[in-house]
Tab-separated table of C-alpha atoms and ligand atoms in Angstrom:
chain	number	residue	atom	x	y	z
T	22	MET	CA	-165.721	11.757	19.189
T	23	LYS	CA	-169.108	10.178	18.776
T	24	ASN	CA	-169.865	6.511	19.102
T	25	VAL	CA	-171.993	5.370	16.212
T	26	TYR	CA	-174.318	2.412	16.637
T	27	LEU	CA	-176.616	0.526	14.369
T	28	THR	CA	-180.113	0.154	15.698
T	29	PRO	CA	-180.232	-2.996	17.792
T	30	GLY	CA	-180.673	-6.226	15.891
T	31	GLN	CA	-179.911	-4.689	12.559
T	32	SER	CA	-177.330	-6.782	10.824
T	33	VAL	CA	-174.947	-5.342	8.316
T	34	LEU	CA	-176.020	-7.681	5.559
T	35	ASN	CA	-179.638	-6.814	5.390
T	36	LYS	CA	-181.541	-3.829	4.151
T	37	PRO	CA	-178.733	-1.330	3.871
T	38	GLU	CA	-181.278	1.365	3.071
T	39	THR	CA	-182.744	1.124	6.530
T	40	TYR	CA	-179.531	1.782	8.411
T	41	VAL	CA	-180.205	4.263	11.078
T	42	TYR	CA	-177.198	5.781	12.695
T	43	ILE	CA	-177.951	7.075	16.087
T	44	ASP	CA	-175.915	8.048	19.015
T	45	LYS	CA	-177.437	5.732	21.594
T	46	GLU	CA	-175.288	6.691	24.547
T	47	GLU	CA	-175.996	10.331	24.044
T	48	LYS	CA	-179.718	9.715	23.741
T	49	THR	CA	-180.139	7.823	26.987
T	50	ASP	CA	-177.706	10.126	28.754
T	51	GLU	CA	-179.791	13.082	27.744
T	52	ASP	CA	-182.892	11.586	29.408
T	53	ARG	CA	-180.928	10.705	32.504
T	54	GLU	CA	-179.571	14.236	32.725
T	55	LEU	CA	-183.064	15.697	32.318
T	56	ILE	CA	-184.407	13.472	35.082
T	57	LEU	CA	-181.586	14.480	37.403
T	58	GLN	CA	-182.354	18.132	36.761
T	59	LEU	CA	-186.037	17.481	37.291
T	60	LYS	CA	-185.299	15.836	40.625
T	61	ARG	CA	-183.591	19.065	41.584
T	62	GLY	CA	-186.862	20.801	40.809
T	63	LYS	CA	-186.112	22.207	37.367
T	64	MET	CA	-189.407	22.421	35.518
T	65	LYS	CA	-187.572	23.384	32.349
T	66	ALA	CA	-186.038	19.924	32.242
T	67	PHE	CA	-189.450	18.364	32.678
T	68	ARG	CA	-190.821	20.453	29.871
T	69	LYS	CA	-188.020	19.223	27.620
T	70	LEU	CA	-188.849	15.643	28.492
T	71	VAL	CA	-192.532	16.186	27.758
T	72	GLU	CA	-191.854	17.925	24.449
T	73	LYS	CA	-189.495	15.142	23.459
T	74	TYR	CA	-191.891	12.279	24.122
T	75	LYS	CA	-195.353	13.792	23.729
T	76	LYS	CA	-195.838	12.452	20.213
T	77	PRO	CA	-194.968	8.801	20.832
T	78	ALA	CA	-196.960	9.022	24.068
T	79	PHE	CA	-200.034	10.299	22.306
T	80	PHE	CA	-199.859	7.891	19.383
T	81	ILE	CA	-199.276	4.849	21.558
T	82	ALA	CA	-202.256	5.822	23.710
T	83	LEU	CA	-204.287	6.422	20.568
T	84	GLY	CA	-203.427	2.968	19.307
T	85	LEU	CA	-204.425	1.395	22.579
T	86	VAL	CA	-207.647	3.266	23.355
T	87	GLY	CA	-208.657	4.211	19.810
T	88	ASN	CA	-209.986	7.659	20.584
T	89	ARG	CA	-208.166	10.968	20.142
T	90	GLU	CA	-209.577	12.898	23.087
T	91	ASP	CA	-208.953	10.048	25.509
T	92	ALA	CA	-205.466	9.485	24.110
T	93	TYR	CA	-204.605	13.170	24.541
T	94	ASP	CA	-205.876	13.141	28.076
T	95	ILE	CA	-204.344	9.848	29.139
T	96	SER	CA	-200.936	10.652	27.710
T	97	GLN	CA	-200.904	13.969	29.590
T	98	GLU	CA	-201.911	12.188	32.744
T	99	ALA	CA	-199.038	9.748	32.247
T	100	PHE	CA	-196.586	12.662	32.262
T	101	THR	CA	-198.033	14.026	35.466
T	102	ARG	CA	-197.554	10.562	36.977
T	103	VAL	CA	-193.918	10.778	35.969
T	104	TYR	CA	-193.675	13.982	37.921
T	105	THR	CA	-195.455	12.713	41.019
T	106	SER	CA	-193.702	9.344	41.189
T	107	LEU	CA	-190.249	10.450	40.162
T	108	GLY	CA	-188.829	8.919	43.325
T	109	ARG	CA	-189.707	5.470	42.041
T	110	PHE	CA	-187.712	5.824	38.840
T	111	ASN	CA	-184.645	3.635	38.698
T	112	PRO	CA	-181.974	5.624	36.845
T	113	GLN	CA	-180.480	2.322	35.736
T	114	HIS	CA	-183.434	1.866	33.423
T	115	LYS	CA	-184.377	3.728	30.309
T	116	PHE	CA	-186.778	6.557	30.877
T	117	PHE	CA	-189.078	5.645	28.041
T	118	SER	CA	-189.476	2.028	29.147
T	119	TRP	CA	-190.574	3.244	32.558
T	120	PHE	CA	-192.824	5.816	31.003
T	121	TYR	CA	-194.352	3.177	28.768
T	122	ALA	CA	-195.288	1.079	31.802
T	123	ILE	CA	-197.128	4.058	33.306
T	124	LEU	CA	-198.822	4.979	30.063
T	125	SER	CA	-199.964	1.496	29.132
T	126	ASN	CA	-201.320	0.933	32.636
T	127	LEU	CA	-203.430	4.062	32.380
T	128	CYS	CA	-204.695	2.916	28.989
T	129	LYS	CA	-205.541	-0.515	30.326
T	130	ASN	CA	-207.427	0.947	33.287
T	131	HIS	CA	-209.284	3.201	30.943
T	132	LEU	CA	-210.281	0.327	28.674
T	133	ARG	CA	-211.355	-1.720	31.662
T	134	SER	CA	-213.561	1.006	33.098
T	135	ARG	CA	-215.015	1.663	29.670
T	136	GLU	CA	-215.856	-1.995	29.400
T	137	ILE	CA	-217.466	-2.070	32.833
T	138	ARG	CA	-219.506	1.024	32.034
T	139	GLY	CA	-220.573	-0.556	28.779
T	140	ARG	CA	-221.657	-3.729	30.509
T	141	TYR	CA	-223.607	-1.738	33.088
T	142	ILE	CA	-225.424	0.290	30.496
T	143	ARG	CA	-226.199	-2.809	28.479
T	144	SER	CA	-227.687	-4.464	31.542
T	145	VAL	CA	-229.820	-1.424	32.332
T	146	ASP	CA	-230.892	-0.634	28.816
T	147	ASP	CA	-230.757	-3.239	26.119
T	148	ASP	CA	-230.196	-0.709	23.408
T	149	ALA	CA	-227.432	-1.554	20.986
T	150	GLU	CA	-226.850	2.088	20.201
T	151	MET	CA	-226.086	2.874	23.802
T	152	SER	CA	-223.454	0.201	24.116
T	153	SER	CA	-221.683	1.343	20.995
T	154	GLN	CA	-221.534	4.801	22.495
T	155	THR	CA	-219.640	3.703	25.564
T	156	ASN	CA	-217.329	1.510	23.551
T	157	PRO	CA	-217.023	3.648	20.473
T	158	ALA	CA	-215.946	1.996	17.285
T	159	PRO	CA	-212.512	3.303	16.345
T	160	GLY	CA	-213.331	6.707	14.993
T	161	PRO	CA	-212.447	7.228	11.354
T	162	ASP	CA	-210.902	10.556	12.339
T	163	VAL	CA	-208.051	8.502	13.758
T	164	LEU	CA	-206.804	7.675	10.282
T	165	MET	CA	-205.145	10.016	7.846
T	166	GLU	CA	-206.595	8.375	4.765
T	167	ARG	CA	-209.978	6.862	5.171
T	168	ASN	CA	-210.159	4.222	2.523
T	169	GLU	CA	-212.071	1.041	3.049
T	170	ARG	CA	-208.989	-1.143	3.476
T	171	SER	CA	-207.385	1.050	6.093
T	172	LEU	CA	-210.601	1.321	8.043
T	173	ARG	CA	-211.014	-2.410	7.990
T	174	LEU	CA	-207.424	-2.956	9.071
T	175	TRP	CA	-207.745	-0.419	11.871
T	176	GLU	CA	-210.916	-2.085	13.057
T	177	GLU	CA	-209.272	-5.496	13.147
T	178	ILE	CA	-206.289	-4.141	15.046
T	179	SER	CA	-208.606	-2.485	17.563
T	180	GLU	CA	-210.335	-5.760	18.187
T	181	LEU	CA	-207.176	-7.716	18.900
T	182	PRO	CA	-206.567	-8.834	22.482
T	183	LEU	CA	-204.666	-6.108	24.257
T	184	GLU	CA	-201.404	-8.024	24.372
T	185	PHE	CA	-201.441	-8.391	20.597
T	186	LYS	CA	-202.695	-4.905	19.896
T	187	GLU	CA	-199.895	-3.479	21.987
T	188	ILE	CA	-197.118	-5.209	20.105
T	189	ILE	CA	-198.596	-4.399	16.690
T	190	ILE	CA	-198.751	-0.742	17.639
T	191	LEU	CA	-195.209	-0.623	18.936
T	192	LYS	CA	-193.846	-2.371	15.876
T	193	HIS	CA	-195.939	-0.993	13.046
T	194	PHE	CA	-196.891	2.475	14.116
T	195	GLN	CA	-193.994	3.413	16.301
T	196	GLY	CA	-191.344	1.404	14.489
T	197	TYR	CA	-189.499	0.303	17.613
T	198	SER	CA	-186.846	-2.361	17.318
T	199	TYR	CA	-187.316	-5.756	18.938
T	200	LYS	CA	-184.843	-4.803	21.605
T	201	GLU	CA	-186.691	-1.620	22.459
T	202	ILE	CA	-189.987	-3.498	22.551
T	203	SER	CA	-188.509	-6.146	24.818
T	204	GLN	CA	-187.425	-3.408	27.230
T	205	MET	CA	-190.764	-1.654	27.138
T	206	LEU	CA	-192.835	-4.783	27.655
T	207	ASN	CA	-190.245	-6.301	29.942
T	208	ILE	CA	-190.200	-9.611	28.091
T	209	PRO	CA	-187.321	-11.520	26.429
T	210	LEU	CA	-186.500	-10.992	22.755
T	211	GLY	CA	-187.777	-14.470	21.894
T	212	SER	CA	-191.174	-13.600	23.351
T	213	VAL	CA	-191.278	-10.406	21.306
T	214	MET	CA	-190.871	-12.501	18.178
T	215	SER	CA	-193.426	-15.154	19.102
T	216	ARG	CA	-195.969	-12.648	20.361
T	217	LEU	CA	-195.569	-10.656	17.191
T	218	TYR	CA	-196.027	-13.849	15.213
T	219	TYR	CA	-199.302	-14.741	16.913
T	220	ALA	CA	-200.577	-11.178	16.730
T	221	ARG	CA	-199.858	-10.897	13.032
T	222	LYS	CA	-201.188	-14.362	12.373
T	223	LYS	CA	-204.501	-13.480	13.972
T	224	LEU	CA	-204.619	-10.250	12.034
T	225	LYS	CA	-203.807	-11.894	8.739
T	226	ASP	CA	-206.375	-14.659	9.304
T	227	ASN	CA	-209.071	-12.101	10.076
T	228	LEU	CA	-208.123	-10.066	7.037
T	229	LYS	CA	-207.926	-12.956	4.604
T	230	ASP	CA	-210.478	-11.385	2.301
T	231	ILE	CA	-208.568	-8.171	1.694
T	232	LEU	CA	-205.054	-9.566	1.744
T	233	THR	CA	-205.373	-11.825	-1.305
L	30	MET	CA	-185.545	-26.916	11.258
L	31	LYS	CA	-189.153	-27.649	12.052
L	32	CYS	CA	-191.850	-25.288	10.848
L	33	GLU	CA	-192.803	-24.367	14.416
L	34	GLU	CA	-189.261	-23.241	15.135
L	35	VAL	CA	-189.151	-21.256	11.930
L	36	LYS	CA	-192.300	-19.198	12.592
L	37	PRO	CA	-190.932	-16.621	15.031
L	38	TYR	CA	-187.967	-16.066	12.718
L	39	LEU	CA	-190.341	-15.270	9.887
L	40	MET	CA	-190.996	-12.132	11.928
L	41	SER	CA	-187.390	-11.124	12.396
L	42	HIS	CA	-186.754	-11.855	8.727
L	43	LEU	CA	-189.698	-9.707	7.736
L	44	ASP	CA	-188.628	-6.865	9.998
L	45	GLY	CA	-184.969	-7.051	9.042
L	46	GLU	CA	-183.859	-7.978	12.533
L	47	ILE	CA	-182.291	-11.327	11.794
L	48	GLU	CA	-178.742	-12.544	12.241
L	49	PRO	CA	-177.011	-13.403	8.956
L	50	GLU	CA	-176.591	-17.110	9.814
L	51	LYS	CA	-180.201	-17.441	10.922
L	52	ARG	CA	-181.265	-15.634	7.807
L	53	SER	CA	-179.755	-18.197	5.467
L	54	GLU	CA	-181.132	-21.010	7.597
L	55	ILE	CA	-184.624	-19.594	7.343
L	56	GLU	CA	-184.308	-18.908	3.646
L	57	LYS	CA	-183.234	-22.480	3.099
L	58	HIS	CA	-186.311	-23.694	4.915
L	59	LEU	CA	-188.520	-21.400	2.881
L	60	GLU	CA	-187.139	-22.840	-0.320
L	61	GLU	CA	-188.183	-26.288	0.766
L	62	CYS	CA	-191.414	-25.615	2.610
L	63	GLU	CA	-194.457	-24.437	0.752
L	64	ASP	CA	-196.598	-23.825	3.834
L	65	CYS	CA	-194.141	-21.487	5.475
L	66	THR	CA	-193.525	-19.691	2.194
L	67	LYS	CA	-197.248	-19.086	1.763
L	68	GLU	CA	-197.523	-17.831	5.282
L	69	TYR	CA	-194.506	-15.591	4.858
L	70	GLN	CA	-195.972	-14.031	1.735
L	71	ALA	CA	-199.194	-13.307	3.558
L	72	PHE	CA	-197.174	-11.584	6.296
L	73	VAL	CA	-195.410	-9.495	3.684
L	74	LYS	CA	-198.785	-8.365	2.328
L	75	LEU	CA	-200.023	-7.577	5.805
L	76	LYS	CA	-196.951	-5.495	6.458
L	77	GLN	CA	-197.409	-3.566	3.224
L	78	GLU	CA	-200.988	-2.904	4.187
L	79	THR	CA	-200.146	-1.699	7.681
L	80	ASP	CA	-197.318	0.437	6.329
L	81	LYS	CA	-199.808	2.244	4.133
L	82	MET	CA	-202.034	3.077	7.046
L	83	LYS	CA	-201.141	6.302	8.822
L	84	LEU	CA	-202.650	7.773	11.939
L	85	ALA	CA	-203.904	11.326	11.660
L	86	ASP	CA	-201.848	13.943	13.451
L	87	LEU	CA	-203.242	16.455	15.903
L	88	SER	CA	-203.484	20.137	15.090
L	89	ASP	CA	-200.505	22.363	15.927
L	90	GLU	CA	-202.711	24.115	18.410
L	91	LEU	CA	-203.201	20.950	20.421
L	92	TRP	CA	-199.511	20.078	20.259
L	93	ASN	CA	-198.548	23.558	21.375
L	94	GLY	CA	-200.958	23.404	24.280
L	95	TYR	CA	-199.750	19.992	25.354
L	96	TRP	CA	-197.152	21.061	27.880
L	97	LYS	CA	-199.503	23.610	29.401
L	98	GLY	CA	-202.051	20.854	29.945
L	99	VAL	CA	-199.530	18.661	31.726
L	100	TYR	CA	-198.362	21.574	33.848
L	101	ARG	CA	-201.890	22.506	34.818
L	102	ARG	CA	-202.612	18.954	35.903
L	103	ILE	CA	-199.605	18.936	38.190
L	104	GLU	CA	-200.526	22.316	39.586
L	105	ARG	CA	-204.061	21.158	40.268
L	106	GLY	CA	-202.854	17.968	41.882
L	107	VAL	CA	-200.600	19.910	44.257
L	108	GLY	CA	-203.377	22.410	44.924
L	109	TRP	CA	-205.733	19.613	45.830
L	110	ILE	CA	-203.315	18.043	48.271
L	111	PHE	CA	-202.730	21.338	50.112
L	112	LEU	CA	-206.403	22.181	50.101
L	113	SER	CA	-207.266	18.779	51.546
L	114	ILE	CA	-204.623	18.952	54.245
L	115	GLY	CA	-205.694	22.448	55.227
L	116	ALA	CA	-209.363	21.478	55.286
L	117	ILE	CA	-208.687	18.410	57.384
L	118	ILE	CA	-206.705	20.402	59.954
L	119	LEU	CA	-209.369	23.111	60.251
L	120	LEU	CA	-212.269	20.688	60.345
L	121	SER	CA	-210.729	18.494	62.996
L	122	PHE	CA	-209.912	21.478	65.140
L	123	GLY	CA	-213.446	22.824	64.797
L	124	ALA	CA	-214.944	19.423	65.548
L	125	TYR	CA	-212.741	19.040	68.596
L	126	GLN	CA	-213.850	22.412	69.975
L	127	PHE	CA	-217.483	21.715	69.226
L	128	PHE	CA	-217.544	18.344	70.948
L	129	LYS	CA	-215.617	19.554	73.931
L	130	GLU	CA	-218.354	22.107	74.558
L	131	LEU	CA	-221.213	19.830	73.603
L	132	LEU	CA	-220.194	16.966	75.855
L	133	ALA	CA	-219.412	19.278	78.743
L	134	ASP	CA	-222.818	20.996	78.587
L	135	PRO	CA	-225.101	19.530	81.298
L	136	ASN	CA	-228.215	21.086	79.703
L	137	ILE	CA	-228.075	18.790	76.662
L	138	SER	CA	-229.543	15.334	77.046
L	139	LEU	CA	-227.389	12.228	76.657
L	140	ILE	CA	-229.372	10.965	73.692
L	141	VAL	CA	-228.625	14.122	71.676
L	142	LYS	CA	-224.950	13.844	72.587
L	143	ILE	CA	-224.844	10.253	71.327
L	144	GLY	CA	-226.766	11.091	68.175
L	145	VAL	CA	-224.528	14.001	67.249
L	146	SER	CA	-221.388	12.000	68.025
L	147	ILE	CA	-222.357	9.096	65.784
L	148	GLY	CA	-223.420	11.464	63.022
L	149	ALA	CA	-220.068	13.246	63.233
L	150	LEU	CA	-218.193	9.958	63.147
L	151	GLY	CA	-220.010	9.083	59.924
L	152	ALA	CA	-219.087	12.455	58.430
L	153	ILE	CA	-215.420	11.919	59.303
L	154	ILE	CA	-215.374	8.489	57.686
L	155	LEU	CA	-216.962	9.883	54.530
L	156	LEU	CA	-214.520	12.760	54.407
L	157	VAL	CA	-211.485	10.534	54.811
L	158	SER	CA	-212.812	8.190	52.176
L	159	ILE	CA	-213.382	11.013	49.690
L	160	VAL	CA	-209.972	12.533	50.307
L	161	ARG	CA	-208.317	9.170	49.880
L	162	GLU	CA	-210.143	8.656	46.625
L	163	ARG	CA	-209.108	12.065	45.326
L	164	LEU	CA	-205.494	11.457	46.170
L	165	PHE	CA	-205.020	7.878	45.047
L	166	LEU	CA	-207.753	6.660	42.795
L	167	CYS	CA	-209.517	9.453	41.120
L	168	LYS	CA	-206.674	10.497	38.863
L	169	THR	CA	-207.315	7.559	36.549
L	170	GLU	CA	-210.883	8.619	36.107
L	171	ARG	CA	-210.252	12.225	35.234
L	172	TYR	CA	-210.503	11.834	31.505
L	173	GLY	CA	-213.368	14.192	30.980
L	174	GLU	CA	-211.630	17.495	30.633
L	175	VAL	CA	-209.880	17.692	27.290
L	176	GLU	CA	-210.296	21.005	25.597
L	177	ARG	CA	-210.345	20.959	21.857
G	315	ZN	ZN1	-192.129	-24.868	7.111
């Protein structure tokens, strides 16, 4: 028989249309089983893991670095890190939380080196065009529909401090629950709520003109 | 409840992640407090706006090639490690042989021996440094090779 859970934090009284029934135990057990097989050298298990998480990996990276080629590359690199540092994975933890730590670190390093390169080029050549090349404005090809409002919103999200950008992406574009976010960012539930509050507040203040 | 305490719960209310008791507490505050109500409505609008925005998907071709890309990276990483180890073993053996003969040769002046030795030491340091970079640091910088 299957255990049926509500998604964490979802109370019975609110939004009955958003009930999501998922078999949590089975889900995490599946990852654990795949990792065990991978540790025994089964590449097939690794492939399964990659196929299962490639989309969230790519879209999270895209949200963080704002560029499709880099996001594709970085997310692939994150999976190879999984493979090479498998010994450091604590099977007590959820695979995706661990994976998220690897992925977001790679994204942060990438953003940092992009920023340093940008600063260097600016100091060598005071050309505004050059600096926008190294720190490309979020490409419009990132969005499905390119209307003015979406572009503006995407731009504002991209310019948020990383900590805020991260939580907006996890909540809005990936639709993770507070509990899942708290595991991924390794912060208490209360901090998820307050960080989300400050992130959204900043966003809404910057977007005052289009939100009224 | 004070407004400051209410704010984080505006989020869990908005996202439908609030406990029933907290929910009625917050709703009661909203009925009485105009500021928080205004702010809440702005958050609702923001959420509607972000919900409308969708990120563009990749082509099937790129998704299908995804695993291959990961696999190739691992393969290359392993290849690099073996290549480096092999090269280091061969180079050190060669260097050892070379110096043994060089230093033992009475026909070569001391100054040449010293010069060559210091030069070789520099080469070894550079080599070690490059190998270390390849193995530990360089991976983060290898973002140039996406095929489209
Ligand atoms: Zn209030």
